[in-house]
JSON list of C-alpha atoms and ligand atoms in Angstrom, two decimals:
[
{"chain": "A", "resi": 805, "resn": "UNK", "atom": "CA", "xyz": [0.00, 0.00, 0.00]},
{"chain": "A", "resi": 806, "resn": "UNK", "atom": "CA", "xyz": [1.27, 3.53, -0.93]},
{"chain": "A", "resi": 807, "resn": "UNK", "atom": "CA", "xyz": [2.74, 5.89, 1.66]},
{"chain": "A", "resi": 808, "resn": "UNK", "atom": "CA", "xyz": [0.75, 8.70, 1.28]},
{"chain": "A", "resi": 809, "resn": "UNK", "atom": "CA", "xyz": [2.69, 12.41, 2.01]},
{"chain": "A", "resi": 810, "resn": "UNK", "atom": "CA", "xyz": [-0.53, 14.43, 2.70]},
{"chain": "A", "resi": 811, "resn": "UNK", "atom": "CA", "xyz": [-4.18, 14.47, 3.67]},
{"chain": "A", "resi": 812, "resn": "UNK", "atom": "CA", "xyz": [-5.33, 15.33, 0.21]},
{"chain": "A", "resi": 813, "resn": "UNK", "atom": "CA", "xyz": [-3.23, 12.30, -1.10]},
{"chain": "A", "resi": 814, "resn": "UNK", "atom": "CA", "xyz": [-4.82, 9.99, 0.93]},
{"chain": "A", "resi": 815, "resn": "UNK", "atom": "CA", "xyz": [-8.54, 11.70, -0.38]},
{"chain": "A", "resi": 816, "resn": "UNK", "atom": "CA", "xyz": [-7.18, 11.08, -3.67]},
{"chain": "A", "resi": 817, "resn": "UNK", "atom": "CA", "xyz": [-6.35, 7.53, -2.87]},
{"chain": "A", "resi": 818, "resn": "UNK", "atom": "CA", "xyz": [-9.35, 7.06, -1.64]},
{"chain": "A", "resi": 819, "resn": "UNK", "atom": "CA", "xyz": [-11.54, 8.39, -4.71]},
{"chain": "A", "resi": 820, "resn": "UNK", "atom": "CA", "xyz": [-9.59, 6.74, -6.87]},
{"chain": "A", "resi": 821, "resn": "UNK", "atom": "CA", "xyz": [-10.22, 3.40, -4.92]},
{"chain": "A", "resi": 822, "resn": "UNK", "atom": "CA", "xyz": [-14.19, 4.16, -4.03]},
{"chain": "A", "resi": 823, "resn": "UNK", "atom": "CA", "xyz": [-14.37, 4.42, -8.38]},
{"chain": "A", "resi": 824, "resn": "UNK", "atom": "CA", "xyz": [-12.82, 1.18, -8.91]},
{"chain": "A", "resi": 825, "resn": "UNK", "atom": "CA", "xyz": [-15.10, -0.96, -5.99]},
{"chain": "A", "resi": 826, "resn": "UNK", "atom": "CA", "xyz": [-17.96, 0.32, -7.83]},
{"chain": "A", "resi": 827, "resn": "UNK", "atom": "CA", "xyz": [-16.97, -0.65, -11.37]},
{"chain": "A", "resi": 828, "resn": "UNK", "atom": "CA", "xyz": [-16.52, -4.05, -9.77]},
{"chain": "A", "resi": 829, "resn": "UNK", "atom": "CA", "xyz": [-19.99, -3.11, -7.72]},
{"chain": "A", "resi": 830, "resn": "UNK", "atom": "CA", "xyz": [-21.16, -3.14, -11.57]},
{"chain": "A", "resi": 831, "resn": "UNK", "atom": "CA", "xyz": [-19.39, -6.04, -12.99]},
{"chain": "A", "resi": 832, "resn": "UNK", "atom": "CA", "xyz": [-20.50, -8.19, -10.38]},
{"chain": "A", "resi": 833, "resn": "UNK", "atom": "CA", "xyz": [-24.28, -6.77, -10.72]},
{"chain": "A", "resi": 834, "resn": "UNK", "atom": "CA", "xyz": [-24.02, -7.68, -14.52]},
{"chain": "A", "resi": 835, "resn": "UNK", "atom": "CA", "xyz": [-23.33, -11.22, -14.00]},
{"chain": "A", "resi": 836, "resn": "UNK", "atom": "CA", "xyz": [-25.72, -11.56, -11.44]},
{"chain": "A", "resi": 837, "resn": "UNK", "atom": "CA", "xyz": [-28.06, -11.05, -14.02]},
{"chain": "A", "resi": 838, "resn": "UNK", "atom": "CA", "xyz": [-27.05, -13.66, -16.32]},
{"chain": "A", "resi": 839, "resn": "UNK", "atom": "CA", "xyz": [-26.80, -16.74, -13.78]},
{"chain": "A", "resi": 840, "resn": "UNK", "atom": "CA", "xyz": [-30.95, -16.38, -14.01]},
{"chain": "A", "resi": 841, "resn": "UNK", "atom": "CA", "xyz": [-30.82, -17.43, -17.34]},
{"chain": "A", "resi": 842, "resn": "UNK", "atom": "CA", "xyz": [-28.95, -20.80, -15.96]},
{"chain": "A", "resi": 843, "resn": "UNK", "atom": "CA", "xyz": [-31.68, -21.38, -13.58]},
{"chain": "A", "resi": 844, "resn": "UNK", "atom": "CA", "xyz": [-35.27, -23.26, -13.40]},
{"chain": "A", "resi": 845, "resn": "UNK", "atom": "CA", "xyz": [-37.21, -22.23, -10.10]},
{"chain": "A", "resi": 846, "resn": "UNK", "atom": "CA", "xyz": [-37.36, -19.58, -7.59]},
{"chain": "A", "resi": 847, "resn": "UNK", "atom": "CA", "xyz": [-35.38, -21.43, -5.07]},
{"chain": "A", "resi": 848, "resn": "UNK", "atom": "CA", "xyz": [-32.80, -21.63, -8.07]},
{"chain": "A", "resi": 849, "resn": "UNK", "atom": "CA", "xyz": [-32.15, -18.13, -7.93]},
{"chain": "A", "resi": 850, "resn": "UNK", "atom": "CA", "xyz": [-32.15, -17.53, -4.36]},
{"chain": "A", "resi": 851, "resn": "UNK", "atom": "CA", "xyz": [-29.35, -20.16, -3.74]},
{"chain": "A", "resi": 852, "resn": "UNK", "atom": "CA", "xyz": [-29.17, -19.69, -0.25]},
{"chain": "A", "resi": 853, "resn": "UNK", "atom": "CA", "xyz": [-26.48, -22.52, 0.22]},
{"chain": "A", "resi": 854, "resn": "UNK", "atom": "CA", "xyz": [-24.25, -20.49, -2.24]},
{"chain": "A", "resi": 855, "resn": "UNK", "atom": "CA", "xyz": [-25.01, -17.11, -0.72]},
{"chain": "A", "resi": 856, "resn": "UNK", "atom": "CA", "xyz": [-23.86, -18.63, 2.72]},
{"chain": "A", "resi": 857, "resn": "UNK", "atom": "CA", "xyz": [-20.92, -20.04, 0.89]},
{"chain": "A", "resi": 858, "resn": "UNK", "atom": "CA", "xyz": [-20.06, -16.07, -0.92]},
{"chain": "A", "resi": 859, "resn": "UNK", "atom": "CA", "xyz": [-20.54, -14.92, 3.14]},
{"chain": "A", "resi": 860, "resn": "UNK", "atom": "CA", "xyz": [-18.32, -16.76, 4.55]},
{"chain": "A", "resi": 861, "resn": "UNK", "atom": "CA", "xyz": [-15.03, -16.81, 1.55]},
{"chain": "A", "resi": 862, "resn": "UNK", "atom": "CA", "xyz": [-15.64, -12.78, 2.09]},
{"chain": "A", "resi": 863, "resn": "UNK", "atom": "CA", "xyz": [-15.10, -12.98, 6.11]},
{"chain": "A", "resi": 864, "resn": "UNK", "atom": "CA", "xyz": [-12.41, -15.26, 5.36]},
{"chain": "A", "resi": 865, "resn": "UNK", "atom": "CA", "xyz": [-10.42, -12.74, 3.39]},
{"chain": "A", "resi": 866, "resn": "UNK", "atom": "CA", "xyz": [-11.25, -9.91, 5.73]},
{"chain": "A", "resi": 867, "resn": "UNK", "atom": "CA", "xyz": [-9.94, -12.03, 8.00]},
{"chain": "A", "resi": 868, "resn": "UNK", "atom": "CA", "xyz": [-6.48, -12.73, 6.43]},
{"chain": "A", "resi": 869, "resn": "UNK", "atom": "CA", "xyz": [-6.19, -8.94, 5.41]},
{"chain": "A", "resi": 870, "resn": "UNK", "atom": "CA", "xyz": [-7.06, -7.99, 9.17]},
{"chain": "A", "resi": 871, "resn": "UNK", "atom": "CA", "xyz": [-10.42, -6.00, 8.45]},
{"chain": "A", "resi": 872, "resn": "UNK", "atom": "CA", "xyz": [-13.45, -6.32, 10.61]},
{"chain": "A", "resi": 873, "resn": "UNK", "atom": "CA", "xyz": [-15.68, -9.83, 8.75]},
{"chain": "A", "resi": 874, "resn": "UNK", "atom": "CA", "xyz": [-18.85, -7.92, 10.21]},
{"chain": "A", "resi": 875, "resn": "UNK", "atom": "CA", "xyz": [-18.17, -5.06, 8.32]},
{"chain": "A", "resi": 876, "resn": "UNK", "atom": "CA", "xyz": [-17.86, -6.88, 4.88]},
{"chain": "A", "resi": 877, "resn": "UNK", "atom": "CA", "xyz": [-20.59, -9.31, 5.91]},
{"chain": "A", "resi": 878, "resn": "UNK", "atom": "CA", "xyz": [-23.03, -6.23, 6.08]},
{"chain": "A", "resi": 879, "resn": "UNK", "atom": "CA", "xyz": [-21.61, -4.94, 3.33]},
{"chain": "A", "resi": 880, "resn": "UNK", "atom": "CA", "xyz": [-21.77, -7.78, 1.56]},
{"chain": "A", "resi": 881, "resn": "UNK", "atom": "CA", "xyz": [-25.66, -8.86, 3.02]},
{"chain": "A", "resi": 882, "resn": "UNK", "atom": "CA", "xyz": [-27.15, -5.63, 1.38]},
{"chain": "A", "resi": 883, "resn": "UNK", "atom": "CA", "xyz": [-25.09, -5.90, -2.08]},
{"chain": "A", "resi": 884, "resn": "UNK", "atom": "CA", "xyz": [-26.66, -9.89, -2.47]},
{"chain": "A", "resi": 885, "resn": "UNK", "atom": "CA", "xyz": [-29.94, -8.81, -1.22]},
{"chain": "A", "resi": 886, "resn": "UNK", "atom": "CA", "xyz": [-30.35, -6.11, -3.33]},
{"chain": "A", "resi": 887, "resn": "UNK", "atom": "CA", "xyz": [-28.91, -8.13, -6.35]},
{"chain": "A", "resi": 888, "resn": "UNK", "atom": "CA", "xyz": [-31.02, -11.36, -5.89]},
{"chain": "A", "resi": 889, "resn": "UNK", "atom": "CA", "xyz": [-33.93, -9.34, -5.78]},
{"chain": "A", "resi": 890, "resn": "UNK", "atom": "CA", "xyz": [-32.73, -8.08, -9.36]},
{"chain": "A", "resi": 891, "resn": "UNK", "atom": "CA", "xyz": [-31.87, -11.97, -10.60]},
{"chain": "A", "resi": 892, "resn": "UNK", "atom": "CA", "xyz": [-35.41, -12.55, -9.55]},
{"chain": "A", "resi": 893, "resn": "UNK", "atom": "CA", "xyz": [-36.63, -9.87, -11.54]},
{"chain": "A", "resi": 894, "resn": "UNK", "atom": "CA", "xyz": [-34.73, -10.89, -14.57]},
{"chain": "A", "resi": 895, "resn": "UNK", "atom": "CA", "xyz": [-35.95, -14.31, -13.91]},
{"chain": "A", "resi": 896, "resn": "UNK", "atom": "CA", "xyz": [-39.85, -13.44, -13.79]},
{"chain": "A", "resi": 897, "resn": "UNK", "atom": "CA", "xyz": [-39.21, -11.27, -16.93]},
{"chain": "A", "resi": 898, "resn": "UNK", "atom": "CA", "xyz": [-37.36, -14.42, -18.94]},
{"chain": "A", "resi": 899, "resn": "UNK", "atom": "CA", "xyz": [-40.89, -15.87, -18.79]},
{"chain": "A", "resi": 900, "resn": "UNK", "atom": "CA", "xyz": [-39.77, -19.33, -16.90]},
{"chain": "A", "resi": 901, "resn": "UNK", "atom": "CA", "xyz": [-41.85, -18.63, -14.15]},
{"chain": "B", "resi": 1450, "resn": "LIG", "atom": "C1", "xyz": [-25.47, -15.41, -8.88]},
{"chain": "B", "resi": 1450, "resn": "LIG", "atom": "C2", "xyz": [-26.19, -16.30, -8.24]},
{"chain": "B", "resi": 1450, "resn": "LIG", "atom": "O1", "xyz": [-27.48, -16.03, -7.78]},
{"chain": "B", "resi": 1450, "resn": "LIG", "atom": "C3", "xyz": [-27.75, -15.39, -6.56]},
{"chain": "B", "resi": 1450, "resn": "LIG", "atom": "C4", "xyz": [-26.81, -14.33, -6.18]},
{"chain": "B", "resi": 1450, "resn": "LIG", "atom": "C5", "xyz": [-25.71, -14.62, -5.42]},
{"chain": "B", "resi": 1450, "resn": "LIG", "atom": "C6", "xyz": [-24.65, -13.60, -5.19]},
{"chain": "B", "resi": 1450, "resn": "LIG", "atom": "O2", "xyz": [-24.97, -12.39, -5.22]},
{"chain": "B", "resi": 1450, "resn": "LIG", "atom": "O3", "xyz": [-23.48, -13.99, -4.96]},
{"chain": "B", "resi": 1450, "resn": "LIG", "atom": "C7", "xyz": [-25.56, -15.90, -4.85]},
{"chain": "B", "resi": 1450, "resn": "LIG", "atom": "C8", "xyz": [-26.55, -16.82, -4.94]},
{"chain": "B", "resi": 1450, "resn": "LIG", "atom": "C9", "xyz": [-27.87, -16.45, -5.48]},
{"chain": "B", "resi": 1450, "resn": "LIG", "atom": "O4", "xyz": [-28.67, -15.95, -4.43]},
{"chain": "B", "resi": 1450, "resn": "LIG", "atom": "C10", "xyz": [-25.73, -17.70, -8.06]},
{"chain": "B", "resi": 1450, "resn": "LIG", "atom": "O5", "xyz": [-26.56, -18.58, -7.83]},
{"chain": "B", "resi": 1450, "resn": "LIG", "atom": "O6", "xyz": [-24.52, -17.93, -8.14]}
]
């Protein structure tokens, strides 16, 4: 991690960073939307064993990089909640259901 010389560095940093999480905020959102296409039911979509499986590789690596896991767990809890809800819309919309 850079050693930053001055407040407004570190804001700079920091803007630069808060840009790239939510291009990958996108990315992510965008393949969200394609795994309903791979799916047959409801329950299909909502994948709660997977979700619990995304939760707990995410505390892991806070873990290992020595951030708070309940942090990116509620981070993470409103990102997939908000993004199933849009796989289910997708998946009403494909007309399987
Ligand atoms: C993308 C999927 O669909 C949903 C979204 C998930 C996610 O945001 O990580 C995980 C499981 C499902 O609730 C999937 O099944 O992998």
């Amino acid at each position: 991690m850079k050693k930053c010389n001055s407040l407004q560095e570190v804001r700079d940093e920091i803007d630069v960073l808060d840009q790239q999480l939510i291009e990958l905020i996108s990315q992510r959102s965008h393949l969200i939307r394609q795994a309903a296409a791979f799916k047959d039911t409801i329950e299909d979509v909502k994948a709660e064993d997977r979700i619990d499986d995304v939760m707990q590789r995410a505390r892991n690596k806070a873990i290992s990089l020595g951030i708070n896991p309940n942090m990116i767990s509620d981070l993470f809890k409103v990102m997939i909640d908000e993004m199933v809800e849009t796989e289910i819309a997708e998946f009403r919309n494909s007309g399987k259901f």
